mmCIF file of C-alpha atoms in Angstrom:
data_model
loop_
_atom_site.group_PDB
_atom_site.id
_atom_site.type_symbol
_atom_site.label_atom_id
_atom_site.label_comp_id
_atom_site.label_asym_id
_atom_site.label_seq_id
_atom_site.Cartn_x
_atom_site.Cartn_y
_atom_site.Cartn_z
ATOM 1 C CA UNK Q 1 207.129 1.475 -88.426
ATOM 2 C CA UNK Q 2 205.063 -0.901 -90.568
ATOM 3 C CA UNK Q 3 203.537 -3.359 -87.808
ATOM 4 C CA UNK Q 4 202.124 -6.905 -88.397
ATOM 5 C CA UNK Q 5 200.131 -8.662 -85.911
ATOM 6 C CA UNK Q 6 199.739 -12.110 -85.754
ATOM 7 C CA UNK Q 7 196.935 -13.737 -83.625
ATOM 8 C CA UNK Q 8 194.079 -15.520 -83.703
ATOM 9 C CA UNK Q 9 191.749 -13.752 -81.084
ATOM 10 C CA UNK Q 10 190.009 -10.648 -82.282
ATOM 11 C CA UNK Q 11 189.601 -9.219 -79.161
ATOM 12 C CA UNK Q 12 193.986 -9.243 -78.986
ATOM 13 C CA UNK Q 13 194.003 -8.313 -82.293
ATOM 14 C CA UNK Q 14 192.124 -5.290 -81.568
ATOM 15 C CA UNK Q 15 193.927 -4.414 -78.123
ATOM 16 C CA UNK Q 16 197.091 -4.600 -80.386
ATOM 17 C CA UNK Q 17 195.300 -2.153 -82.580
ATOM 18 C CA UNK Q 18 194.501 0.636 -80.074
ATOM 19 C CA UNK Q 19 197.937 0.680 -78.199
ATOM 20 C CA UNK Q 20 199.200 0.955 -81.954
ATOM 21 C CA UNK Q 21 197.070 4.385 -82.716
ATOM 22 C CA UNK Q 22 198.766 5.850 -79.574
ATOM 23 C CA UNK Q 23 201.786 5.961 -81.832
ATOM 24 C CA UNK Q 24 200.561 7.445 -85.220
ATOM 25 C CA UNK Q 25 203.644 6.553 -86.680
ATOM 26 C CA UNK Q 26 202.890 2.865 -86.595
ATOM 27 C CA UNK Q 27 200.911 1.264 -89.498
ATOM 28 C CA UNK Q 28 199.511 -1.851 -89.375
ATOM 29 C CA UNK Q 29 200.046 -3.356 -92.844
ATOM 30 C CA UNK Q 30 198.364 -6.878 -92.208
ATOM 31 C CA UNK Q 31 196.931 -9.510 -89.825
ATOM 32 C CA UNK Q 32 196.974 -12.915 -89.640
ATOM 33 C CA UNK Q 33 194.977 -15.307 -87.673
ATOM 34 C CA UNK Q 34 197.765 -18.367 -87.494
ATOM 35 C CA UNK Q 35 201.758 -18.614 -88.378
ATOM 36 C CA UNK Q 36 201.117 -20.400 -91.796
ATOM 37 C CA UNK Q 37 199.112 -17.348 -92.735
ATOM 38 C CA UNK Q 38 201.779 -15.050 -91.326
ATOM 39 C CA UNK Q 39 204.415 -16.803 -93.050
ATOM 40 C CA UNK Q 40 202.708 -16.372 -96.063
ATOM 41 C CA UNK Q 41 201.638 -13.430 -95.361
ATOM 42 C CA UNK Q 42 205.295 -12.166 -94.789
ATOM 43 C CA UNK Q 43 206.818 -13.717 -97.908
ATOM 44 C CA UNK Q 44 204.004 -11.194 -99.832
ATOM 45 C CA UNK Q 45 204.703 -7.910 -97.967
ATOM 46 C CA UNK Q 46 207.792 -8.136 -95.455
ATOM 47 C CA UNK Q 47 207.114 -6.197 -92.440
ATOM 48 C CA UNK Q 48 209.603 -3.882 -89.863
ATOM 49 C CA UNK Q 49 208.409 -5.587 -86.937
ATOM 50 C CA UNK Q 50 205.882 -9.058 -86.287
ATOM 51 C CA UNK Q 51 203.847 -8.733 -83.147
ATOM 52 C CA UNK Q 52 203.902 -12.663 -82.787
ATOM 53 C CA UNK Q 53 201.352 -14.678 -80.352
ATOM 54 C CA UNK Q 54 202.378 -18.085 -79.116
ATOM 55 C CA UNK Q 55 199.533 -20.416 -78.951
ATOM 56 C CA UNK Q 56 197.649 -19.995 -82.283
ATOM 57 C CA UNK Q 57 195.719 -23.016 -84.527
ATOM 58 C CA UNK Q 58 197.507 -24.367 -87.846
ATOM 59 C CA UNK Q 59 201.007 -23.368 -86.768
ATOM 60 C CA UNK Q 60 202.012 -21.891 -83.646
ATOM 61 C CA UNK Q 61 204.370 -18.620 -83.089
ATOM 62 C CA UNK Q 62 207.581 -20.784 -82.217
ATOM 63 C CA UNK Q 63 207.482 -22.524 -85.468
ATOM 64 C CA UNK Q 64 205.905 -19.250 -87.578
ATOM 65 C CA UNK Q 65 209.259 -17.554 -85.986
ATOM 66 C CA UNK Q 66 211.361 -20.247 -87.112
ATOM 67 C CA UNK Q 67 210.122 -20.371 -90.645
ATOM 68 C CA UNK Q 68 209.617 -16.166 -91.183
ATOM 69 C CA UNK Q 69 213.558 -15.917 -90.260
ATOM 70 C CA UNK Q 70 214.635 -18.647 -92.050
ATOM 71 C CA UNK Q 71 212.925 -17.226 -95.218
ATOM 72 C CA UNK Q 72 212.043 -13.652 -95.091
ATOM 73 C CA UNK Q 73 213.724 -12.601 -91.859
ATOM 74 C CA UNK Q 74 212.278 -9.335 -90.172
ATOM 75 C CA UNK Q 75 212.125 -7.988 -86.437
ATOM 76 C CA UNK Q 76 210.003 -10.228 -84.057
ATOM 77 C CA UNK Q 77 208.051 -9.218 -80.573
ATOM 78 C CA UNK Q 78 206.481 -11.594 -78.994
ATOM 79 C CA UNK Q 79 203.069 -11.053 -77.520
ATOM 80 C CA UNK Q 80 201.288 -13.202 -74.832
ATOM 81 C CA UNK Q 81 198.496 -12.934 -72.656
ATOM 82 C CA UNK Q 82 200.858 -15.397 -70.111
ATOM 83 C CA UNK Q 83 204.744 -14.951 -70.262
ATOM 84 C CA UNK Q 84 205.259 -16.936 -67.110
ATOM 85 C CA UNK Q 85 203.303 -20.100 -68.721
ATOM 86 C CA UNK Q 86 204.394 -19.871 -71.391
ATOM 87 C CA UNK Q 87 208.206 -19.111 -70.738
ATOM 88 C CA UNK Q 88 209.848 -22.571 -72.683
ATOM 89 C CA UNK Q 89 207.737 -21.743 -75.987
ATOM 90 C CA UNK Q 90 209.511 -18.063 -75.612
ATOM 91 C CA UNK Q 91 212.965 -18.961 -75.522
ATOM 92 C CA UNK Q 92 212.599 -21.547 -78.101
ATOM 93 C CA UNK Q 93 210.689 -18.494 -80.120
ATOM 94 C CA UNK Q 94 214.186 -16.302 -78.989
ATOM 95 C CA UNK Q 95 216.432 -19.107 -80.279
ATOM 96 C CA UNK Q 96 214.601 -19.119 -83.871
ATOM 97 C CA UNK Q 97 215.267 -15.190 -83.800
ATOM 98 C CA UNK Q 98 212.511 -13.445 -82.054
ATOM 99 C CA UNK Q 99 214.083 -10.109 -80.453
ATOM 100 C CA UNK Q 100 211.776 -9.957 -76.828
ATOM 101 C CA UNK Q 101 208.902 -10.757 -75.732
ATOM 102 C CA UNK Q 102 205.623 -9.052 -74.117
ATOM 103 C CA UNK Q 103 201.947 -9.361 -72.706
ATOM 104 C CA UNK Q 104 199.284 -8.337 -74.794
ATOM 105 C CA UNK Q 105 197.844 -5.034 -73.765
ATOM 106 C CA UNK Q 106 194.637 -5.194 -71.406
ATOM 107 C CA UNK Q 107 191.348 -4.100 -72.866
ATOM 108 C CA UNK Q 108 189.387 -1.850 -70.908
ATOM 109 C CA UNK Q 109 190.713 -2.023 -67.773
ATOM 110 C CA UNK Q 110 192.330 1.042 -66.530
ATOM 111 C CA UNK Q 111 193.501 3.879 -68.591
ATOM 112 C CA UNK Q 112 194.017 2.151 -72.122
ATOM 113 C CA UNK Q 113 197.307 4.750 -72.803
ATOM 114 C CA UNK Q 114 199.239 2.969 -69.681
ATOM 115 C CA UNK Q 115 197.989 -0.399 -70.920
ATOM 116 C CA UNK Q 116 199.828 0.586 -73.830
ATOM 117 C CA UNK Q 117 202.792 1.907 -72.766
ATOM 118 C CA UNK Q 118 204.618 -1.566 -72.076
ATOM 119 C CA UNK Q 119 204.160 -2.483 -75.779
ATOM 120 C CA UNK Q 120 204.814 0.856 -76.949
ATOM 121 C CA UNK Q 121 208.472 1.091 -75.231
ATOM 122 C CA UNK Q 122 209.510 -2.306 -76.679
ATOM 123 C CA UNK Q 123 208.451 -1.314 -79.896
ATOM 124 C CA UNK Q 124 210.709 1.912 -79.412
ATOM 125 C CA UNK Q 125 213.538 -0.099 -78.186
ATOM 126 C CA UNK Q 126 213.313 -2.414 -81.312
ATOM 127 C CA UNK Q 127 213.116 0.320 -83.402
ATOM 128 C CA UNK Q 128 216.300 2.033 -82.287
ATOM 129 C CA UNK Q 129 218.220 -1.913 -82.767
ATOM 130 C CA UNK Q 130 217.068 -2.229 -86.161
ATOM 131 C CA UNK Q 131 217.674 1.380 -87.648
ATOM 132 C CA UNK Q 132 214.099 2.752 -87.568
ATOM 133 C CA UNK Q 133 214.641 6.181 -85.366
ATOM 134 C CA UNK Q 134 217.937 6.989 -87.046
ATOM 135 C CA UNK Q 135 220.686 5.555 -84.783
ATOM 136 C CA UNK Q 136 222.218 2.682 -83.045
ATOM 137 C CA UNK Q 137 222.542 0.591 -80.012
ATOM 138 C CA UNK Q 138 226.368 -0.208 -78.567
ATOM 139 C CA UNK Q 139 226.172 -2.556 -75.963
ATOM 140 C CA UNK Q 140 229.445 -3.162 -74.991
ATOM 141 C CA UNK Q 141 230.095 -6.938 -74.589
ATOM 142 C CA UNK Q 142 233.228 -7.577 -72.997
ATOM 143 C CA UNK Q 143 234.795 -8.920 -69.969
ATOM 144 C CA UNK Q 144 237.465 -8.887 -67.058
ATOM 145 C CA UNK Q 145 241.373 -8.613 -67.519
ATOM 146 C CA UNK Q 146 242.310 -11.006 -64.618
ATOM 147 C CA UNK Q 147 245.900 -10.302 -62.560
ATOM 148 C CA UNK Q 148 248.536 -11.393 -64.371
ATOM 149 C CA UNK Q 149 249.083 -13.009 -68.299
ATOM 150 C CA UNK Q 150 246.491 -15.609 -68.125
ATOM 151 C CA UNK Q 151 242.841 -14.948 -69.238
ATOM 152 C CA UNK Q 152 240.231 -16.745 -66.616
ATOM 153 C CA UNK Q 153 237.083 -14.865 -67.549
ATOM 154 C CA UNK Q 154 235.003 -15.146 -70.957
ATOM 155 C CA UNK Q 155 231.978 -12.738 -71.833
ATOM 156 C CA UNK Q 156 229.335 -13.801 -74.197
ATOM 157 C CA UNK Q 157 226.570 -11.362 -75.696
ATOM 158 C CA UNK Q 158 223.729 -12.767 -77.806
ATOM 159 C CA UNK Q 159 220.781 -11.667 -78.648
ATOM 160 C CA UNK Q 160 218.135 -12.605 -81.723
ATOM 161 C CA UNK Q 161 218.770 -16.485 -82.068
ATOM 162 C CA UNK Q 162 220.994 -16.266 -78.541
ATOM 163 C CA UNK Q 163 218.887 -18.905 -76.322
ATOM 164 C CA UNK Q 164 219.961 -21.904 -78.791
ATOM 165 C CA UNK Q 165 222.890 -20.491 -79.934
ATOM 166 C CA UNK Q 166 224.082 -20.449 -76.195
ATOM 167 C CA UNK Q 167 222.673 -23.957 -74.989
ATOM 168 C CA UNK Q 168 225.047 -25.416 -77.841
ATOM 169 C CA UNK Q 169 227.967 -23.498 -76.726
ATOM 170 C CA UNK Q 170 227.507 -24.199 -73.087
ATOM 171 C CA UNK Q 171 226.919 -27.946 -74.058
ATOM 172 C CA UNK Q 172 230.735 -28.009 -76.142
ATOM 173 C CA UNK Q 173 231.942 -27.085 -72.426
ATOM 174 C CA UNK Q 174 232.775 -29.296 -69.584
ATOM 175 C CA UNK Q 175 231.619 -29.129 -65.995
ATOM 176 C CA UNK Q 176 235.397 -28.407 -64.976
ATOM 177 C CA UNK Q 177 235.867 -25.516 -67.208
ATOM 178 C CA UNK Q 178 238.819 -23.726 -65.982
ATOM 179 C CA UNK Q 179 237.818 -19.814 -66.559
ATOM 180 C CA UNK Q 180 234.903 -17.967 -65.155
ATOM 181 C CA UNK Q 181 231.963 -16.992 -68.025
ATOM 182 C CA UNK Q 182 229.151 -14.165 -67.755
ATOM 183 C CA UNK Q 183 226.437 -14.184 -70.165
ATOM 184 C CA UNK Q 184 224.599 -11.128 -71.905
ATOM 185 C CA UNK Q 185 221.667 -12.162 -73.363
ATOM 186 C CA UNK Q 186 219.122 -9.254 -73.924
ATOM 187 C CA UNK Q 187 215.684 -10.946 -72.449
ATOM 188 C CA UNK Q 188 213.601 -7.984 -69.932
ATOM 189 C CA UNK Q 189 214.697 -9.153 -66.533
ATOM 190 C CA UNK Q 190 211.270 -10.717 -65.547
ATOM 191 C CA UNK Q 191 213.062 -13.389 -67.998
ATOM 192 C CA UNK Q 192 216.059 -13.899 -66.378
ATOM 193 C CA UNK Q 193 215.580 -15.949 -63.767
ATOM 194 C CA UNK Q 194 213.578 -18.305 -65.917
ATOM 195 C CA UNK Q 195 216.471 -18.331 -68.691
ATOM 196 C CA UNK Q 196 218.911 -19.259 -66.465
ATOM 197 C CA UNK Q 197 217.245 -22.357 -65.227
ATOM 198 C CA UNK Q 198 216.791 -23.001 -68.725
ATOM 199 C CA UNK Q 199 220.027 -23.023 -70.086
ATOM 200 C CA UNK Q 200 221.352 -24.730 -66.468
ATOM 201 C CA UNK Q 201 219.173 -27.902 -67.716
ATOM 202 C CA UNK Q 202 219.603 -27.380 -71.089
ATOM 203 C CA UNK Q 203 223.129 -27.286 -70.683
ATOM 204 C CA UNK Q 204 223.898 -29.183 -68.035
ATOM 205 C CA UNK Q 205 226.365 -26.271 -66.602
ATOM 206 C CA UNK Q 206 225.429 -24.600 -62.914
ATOM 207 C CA UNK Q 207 223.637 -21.131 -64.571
ATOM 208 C CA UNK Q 208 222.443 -18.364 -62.466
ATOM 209 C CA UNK Q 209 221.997 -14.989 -62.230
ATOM 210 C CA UNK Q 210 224.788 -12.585 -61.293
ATOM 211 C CA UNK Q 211 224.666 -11.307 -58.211
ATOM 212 C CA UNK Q 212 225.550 -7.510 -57.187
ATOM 213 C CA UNK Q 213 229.186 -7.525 -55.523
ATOM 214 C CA UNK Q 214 230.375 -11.289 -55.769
ATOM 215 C CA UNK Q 215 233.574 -11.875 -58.286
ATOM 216 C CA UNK Q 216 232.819 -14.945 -61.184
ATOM 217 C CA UNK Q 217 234.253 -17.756 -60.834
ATOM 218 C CA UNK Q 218 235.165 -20.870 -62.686
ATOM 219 C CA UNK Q 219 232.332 -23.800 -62.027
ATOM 220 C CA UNK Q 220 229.067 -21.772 -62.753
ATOM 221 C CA UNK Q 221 228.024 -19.709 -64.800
ATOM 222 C CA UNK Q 222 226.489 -16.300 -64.244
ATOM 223 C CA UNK Q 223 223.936 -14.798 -66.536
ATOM 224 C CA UNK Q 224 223.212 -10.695 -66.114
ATOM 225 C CA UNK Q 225 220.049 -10.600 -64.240
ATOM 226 C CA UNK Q 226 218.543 -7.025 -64.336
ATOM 227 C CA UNK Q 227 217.559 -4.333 -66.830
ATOM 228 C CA UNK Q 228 220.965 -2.830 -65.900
ATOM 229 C CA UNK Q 229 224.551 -3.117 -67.331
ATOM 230 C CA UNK Q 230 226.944 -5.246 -66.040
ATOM 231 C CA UNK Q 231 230.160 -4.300 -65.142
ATOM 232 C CA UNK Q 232 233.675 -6.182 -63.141
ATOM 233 C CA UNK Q 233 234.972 -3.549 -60.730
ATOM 234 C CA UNK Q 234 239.103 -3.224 -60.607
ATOM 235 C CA UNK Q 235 238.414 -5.418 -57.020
ATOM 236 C CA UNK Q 236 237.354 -8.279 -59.412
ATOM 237 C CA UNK Q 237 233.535 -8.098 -58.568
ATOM 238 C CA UNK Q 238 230.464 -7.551 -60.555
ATOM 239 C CA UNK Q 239 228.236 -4.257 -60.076
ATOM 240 C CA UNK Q 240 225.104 -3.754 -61.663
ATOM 241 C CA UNK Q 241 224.880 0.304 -63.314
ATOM 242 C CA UNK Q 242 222.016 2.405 -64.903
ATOM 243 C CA UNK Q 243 225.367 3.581 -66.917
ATOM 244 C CA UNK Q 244 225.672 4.937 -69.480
ATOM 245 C CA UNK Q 245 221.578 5.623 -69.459
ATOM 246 C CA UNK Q 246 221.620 6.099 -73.256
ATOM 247 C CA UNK Q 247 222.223 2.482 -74.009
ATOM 248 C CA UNK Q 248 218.453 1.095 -75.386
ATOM 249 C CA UNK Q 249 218.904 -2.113 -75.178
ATOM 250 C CA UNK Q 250 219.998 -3.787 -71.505
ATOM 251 C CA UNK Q 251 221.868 -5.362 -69.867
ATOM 252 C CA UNK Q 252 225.035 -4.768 -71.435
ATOM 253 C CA UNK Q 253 228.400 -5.806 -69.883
ATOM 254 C CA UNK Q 254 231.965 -3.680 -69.496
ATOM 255 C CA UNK Q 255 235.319 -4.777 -69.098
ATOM 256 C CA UNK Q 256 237.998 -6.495 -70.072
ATOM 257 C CA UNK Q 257 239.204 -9.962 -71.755
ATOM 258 C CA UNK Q 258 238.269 -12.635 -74.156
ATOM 259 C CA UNK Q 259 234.952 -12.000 -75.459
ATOM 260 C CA UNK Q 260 232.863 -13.931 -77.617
ATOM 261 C CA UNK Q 261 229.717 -12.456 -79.731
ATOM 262 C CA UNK Q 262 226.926 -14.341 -80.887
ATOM 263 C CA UNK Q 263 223.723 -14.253 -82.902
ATOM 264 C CA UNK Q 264 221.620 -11.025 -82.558
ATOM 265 C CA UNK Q 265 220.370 -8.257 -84.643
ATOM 266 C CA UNK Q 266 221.664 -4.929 -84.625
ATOM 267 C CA UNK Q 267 225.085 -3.559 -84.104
ATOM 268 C CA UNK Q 268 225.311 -4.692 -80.278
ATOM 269 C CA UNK Q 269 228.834 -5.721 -79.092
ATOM 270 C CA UNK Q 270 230.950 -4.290 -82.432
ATOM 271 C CA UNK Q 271 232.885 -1.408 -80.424
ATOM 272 C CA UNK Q 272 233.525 -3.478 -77.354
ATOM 273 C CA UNK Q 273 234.388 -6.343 -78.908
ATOM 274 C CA UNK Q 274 236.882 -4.158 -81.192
ATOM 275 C CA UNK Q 275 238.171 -2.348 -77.839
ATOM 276 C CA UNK Q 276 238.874 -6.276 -76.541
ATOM 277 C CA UNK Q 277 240.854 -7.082 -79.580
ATOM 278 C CA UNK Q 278 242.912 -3.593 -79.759
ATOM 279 C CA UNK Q 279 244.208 -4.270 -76.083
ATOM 280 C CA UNK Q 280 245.624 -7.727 -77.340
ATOM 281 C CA UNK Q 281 242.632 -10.081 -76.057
ATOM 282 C CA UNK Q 282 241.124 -13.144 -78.094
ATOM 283 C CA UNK Q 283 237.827 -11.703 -79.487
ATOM 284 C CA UNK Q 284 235.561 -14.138 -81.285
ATOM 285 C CA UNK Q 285 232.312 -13.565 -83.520
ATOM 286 C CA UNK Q 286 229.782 -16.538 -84.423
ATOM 287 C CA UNK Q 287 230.186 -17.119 -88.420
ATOM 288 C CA UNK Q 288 227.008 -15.732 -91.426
ATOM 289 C CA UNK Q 289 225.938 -19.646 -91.558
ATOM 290 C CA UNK Q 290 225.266 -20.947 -87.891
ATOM 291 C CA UNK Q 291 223.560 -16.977 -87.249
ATOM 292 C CA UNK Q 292 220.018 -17.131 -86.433
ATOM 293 C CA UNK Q 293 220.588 -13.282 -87.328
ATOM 294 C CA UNK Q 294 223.703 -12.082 -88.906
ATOM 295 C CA UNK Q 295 223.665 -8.524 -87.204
ATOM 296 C CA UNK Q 296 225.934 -8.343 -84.367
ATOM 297 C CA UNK Q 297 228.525 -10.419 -85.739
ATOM 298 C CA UNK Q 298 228.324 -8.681 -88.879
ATOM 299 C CA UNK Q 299 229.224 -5.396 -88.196
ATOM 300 C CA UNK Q 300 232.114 -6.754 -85.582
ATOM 301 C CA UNK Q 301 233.440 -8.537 -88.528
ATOM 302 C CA UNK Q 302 232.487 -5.358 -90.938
ATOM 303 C CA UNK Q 303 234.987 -3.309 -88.264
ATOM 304 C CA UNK Q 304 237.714 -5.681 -87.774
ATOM 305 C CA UNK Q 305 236.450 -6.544 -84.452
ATOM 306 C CA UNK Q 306 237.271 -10.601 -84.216
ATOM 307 C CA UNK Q 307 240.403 -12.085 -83.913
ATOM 308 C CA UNK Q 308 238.106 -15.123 -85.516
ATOM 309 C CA UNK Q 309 235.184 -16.194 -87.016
ATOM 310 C CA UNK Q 310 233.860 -19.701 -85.866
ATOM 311 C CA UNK Q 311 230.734 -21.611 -86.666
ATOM 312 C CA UNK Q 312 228.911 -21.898 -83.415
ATOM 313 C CA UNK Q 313 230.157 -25.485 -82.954
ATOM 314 C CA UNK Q 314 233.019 -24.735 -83.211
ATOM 315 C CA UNK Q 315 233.775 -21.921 -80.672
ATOM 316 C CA UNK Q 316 233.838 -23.771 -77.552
ATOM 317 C CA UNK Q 317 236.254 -26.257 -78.692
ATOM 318 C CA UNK Q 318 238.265 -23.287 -79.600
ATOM 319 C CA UNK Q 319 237.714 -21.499 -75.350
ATOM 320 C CA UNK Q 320 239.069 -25.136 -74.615
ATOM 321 C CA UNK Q 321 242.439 -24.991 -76.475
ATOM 322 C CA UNK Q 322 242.675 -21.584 -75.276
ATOM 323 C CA UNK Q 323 242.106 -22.400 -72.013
ATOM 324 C CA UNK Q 324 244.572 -25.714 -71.614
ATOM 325 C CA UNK Q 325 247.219 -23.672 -72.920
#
């Protein structure tokens, strides 16, 4: 994979460097010290994958991000020395397109290769979702067939671009929202907490994490909460799997109903939401123009996969007709 880091301390910039040579099939093609240089930079010789700091001079990673996938979009991993303080500049960096997000390796402390190893799986990971080891992710993002005609539950799966792309959704929906929604966002679950209290403010809906055996319900909604796929049981509750263990990419969710795919990179979410529309459920995919990254929805619409194809504003007024009916 052709690597780019972007930071402006040398002594990160070198870190970056020696978990890199653990993997001699990563080449580091250039560095910049600030996002105006990496933007630059990127527009001159686009990369496979940005290793993008937060807190640089000139122009910071958020806005870098924004401006690299407006114009010359490639594959984006964050890289801080502090997630935890720095956790609103990381979803806004996720809702300009950045895939995930990771500490910088430690230098010379403890055995460098473990150090490493962190970095070295998401780089994997990402490499798998954007085509680089020869295959593909299927997360399957679906939902729960509910007793009867009616359809109460709605499954969204983002990913690149999802953080935004799911505050405006949640925001076209009122408080009293008749049917129950789960989100799939892919974020590592150290995240997860933090996102949810994000988009619950954001939003103005109740967010939180899903919990292992309770059913969803309308009046909150739950966001997957652990490295694990998500899956509604026939007794109507949720249950957290390592299943199926070749899935890269986590959590993913199984089921169901109407199912809604959003911005993201890669093929996530095609199959299930094709399996969705095949058993007679509404399936909707976010539209090419309101995409921070036309991947997911792309290849559900490239297979036939959505019933429809809304720009982003416009797909929860559509859940509310739906859902009055």
């Amino acid at each position: 994979m052709r690597v780019a880091i972007v930071n402006d301390m040398p002594l990160a910039v070198e870190a970056l460097r020696r978990a890199l040579n653990f993997e001699p099939s990563h080449e580091v093609v250039w560095v910049a010290g600030n996002g105006l240089e990496a933007v630059q930079r990127c527009a001159e010789l686009t990369p496979d994958l940005i290793l993008m700091d937060l807190i640089m001079p000139v122009m910071d990673g958020v806005e870098a991000t924004r401006q690299i996938m407006a114009q010359t979009p490639c594959a984006i991993l964050l890289v801080t020395v502090d997630r935890q303080a720095n956790m609103s500049r990381v979803f806004e960096a996720m809702g300009h397109g950045a895939l995930d997000v990771v500490d910088t390796p430690a230098l010379g402390v403890g055995n460098p290769k473990d150090a490493a190893a962190p970095l070295l799986r998401k780089i994997l990971n990402i490499g798998w979702l954007i085509g680089q080891r020869g295959s593909r992710v299927r997360t399957e993002t679906t939902s729960a067939r509910t007793s009867g005609k009616r359809q109460s539950l709605v499954a969204i799966g983002s990913s690149a671009g999802g953080p935004a792309a799911l505050e405006i959704l949640l925001k076209g929906l009122p408080r009293d929202f008749p049917a129950a929604i789960v989100l799939v966002q892919h974020v590592d679950q150290v995240f997860a907490a933090g996102m949810a209290e994000w988009l619950s403010s954001a939003s103005g809906l109740p967010v939180r994490l899903a919990r292992e055996g309770e059913p969803p319900q309308s009046g909150v909604v739950l966001l997957a909460g652990t490295n694990h796929h998500i899956r509604l049981l026939k007794n109507g509750t949720l249950a957290y799997t390592a299943e199926p263990v070749n899935e890269i990419y986590r959590p993913s969710i199984d089921g169901d109903a109407v199912g809604v795919l959003l911005t993201g990179m890669g093929r996530d979410g095609a199959q299930g939401l094709k399996l969705l529309r095949e058993q007679g459920y509404l399936t909707i995919a976010q539209d090419q123009q309101s995409s921070a990254v036309y991947g997911m929805p792309k290849a559900a619409a490239a297979i036939d996969a959505a019933v429809e194809i809304r720009p982003l504003d416009r797909i929860a007024p559509r859940l509310l007709e739906v859902f009055a009916q």
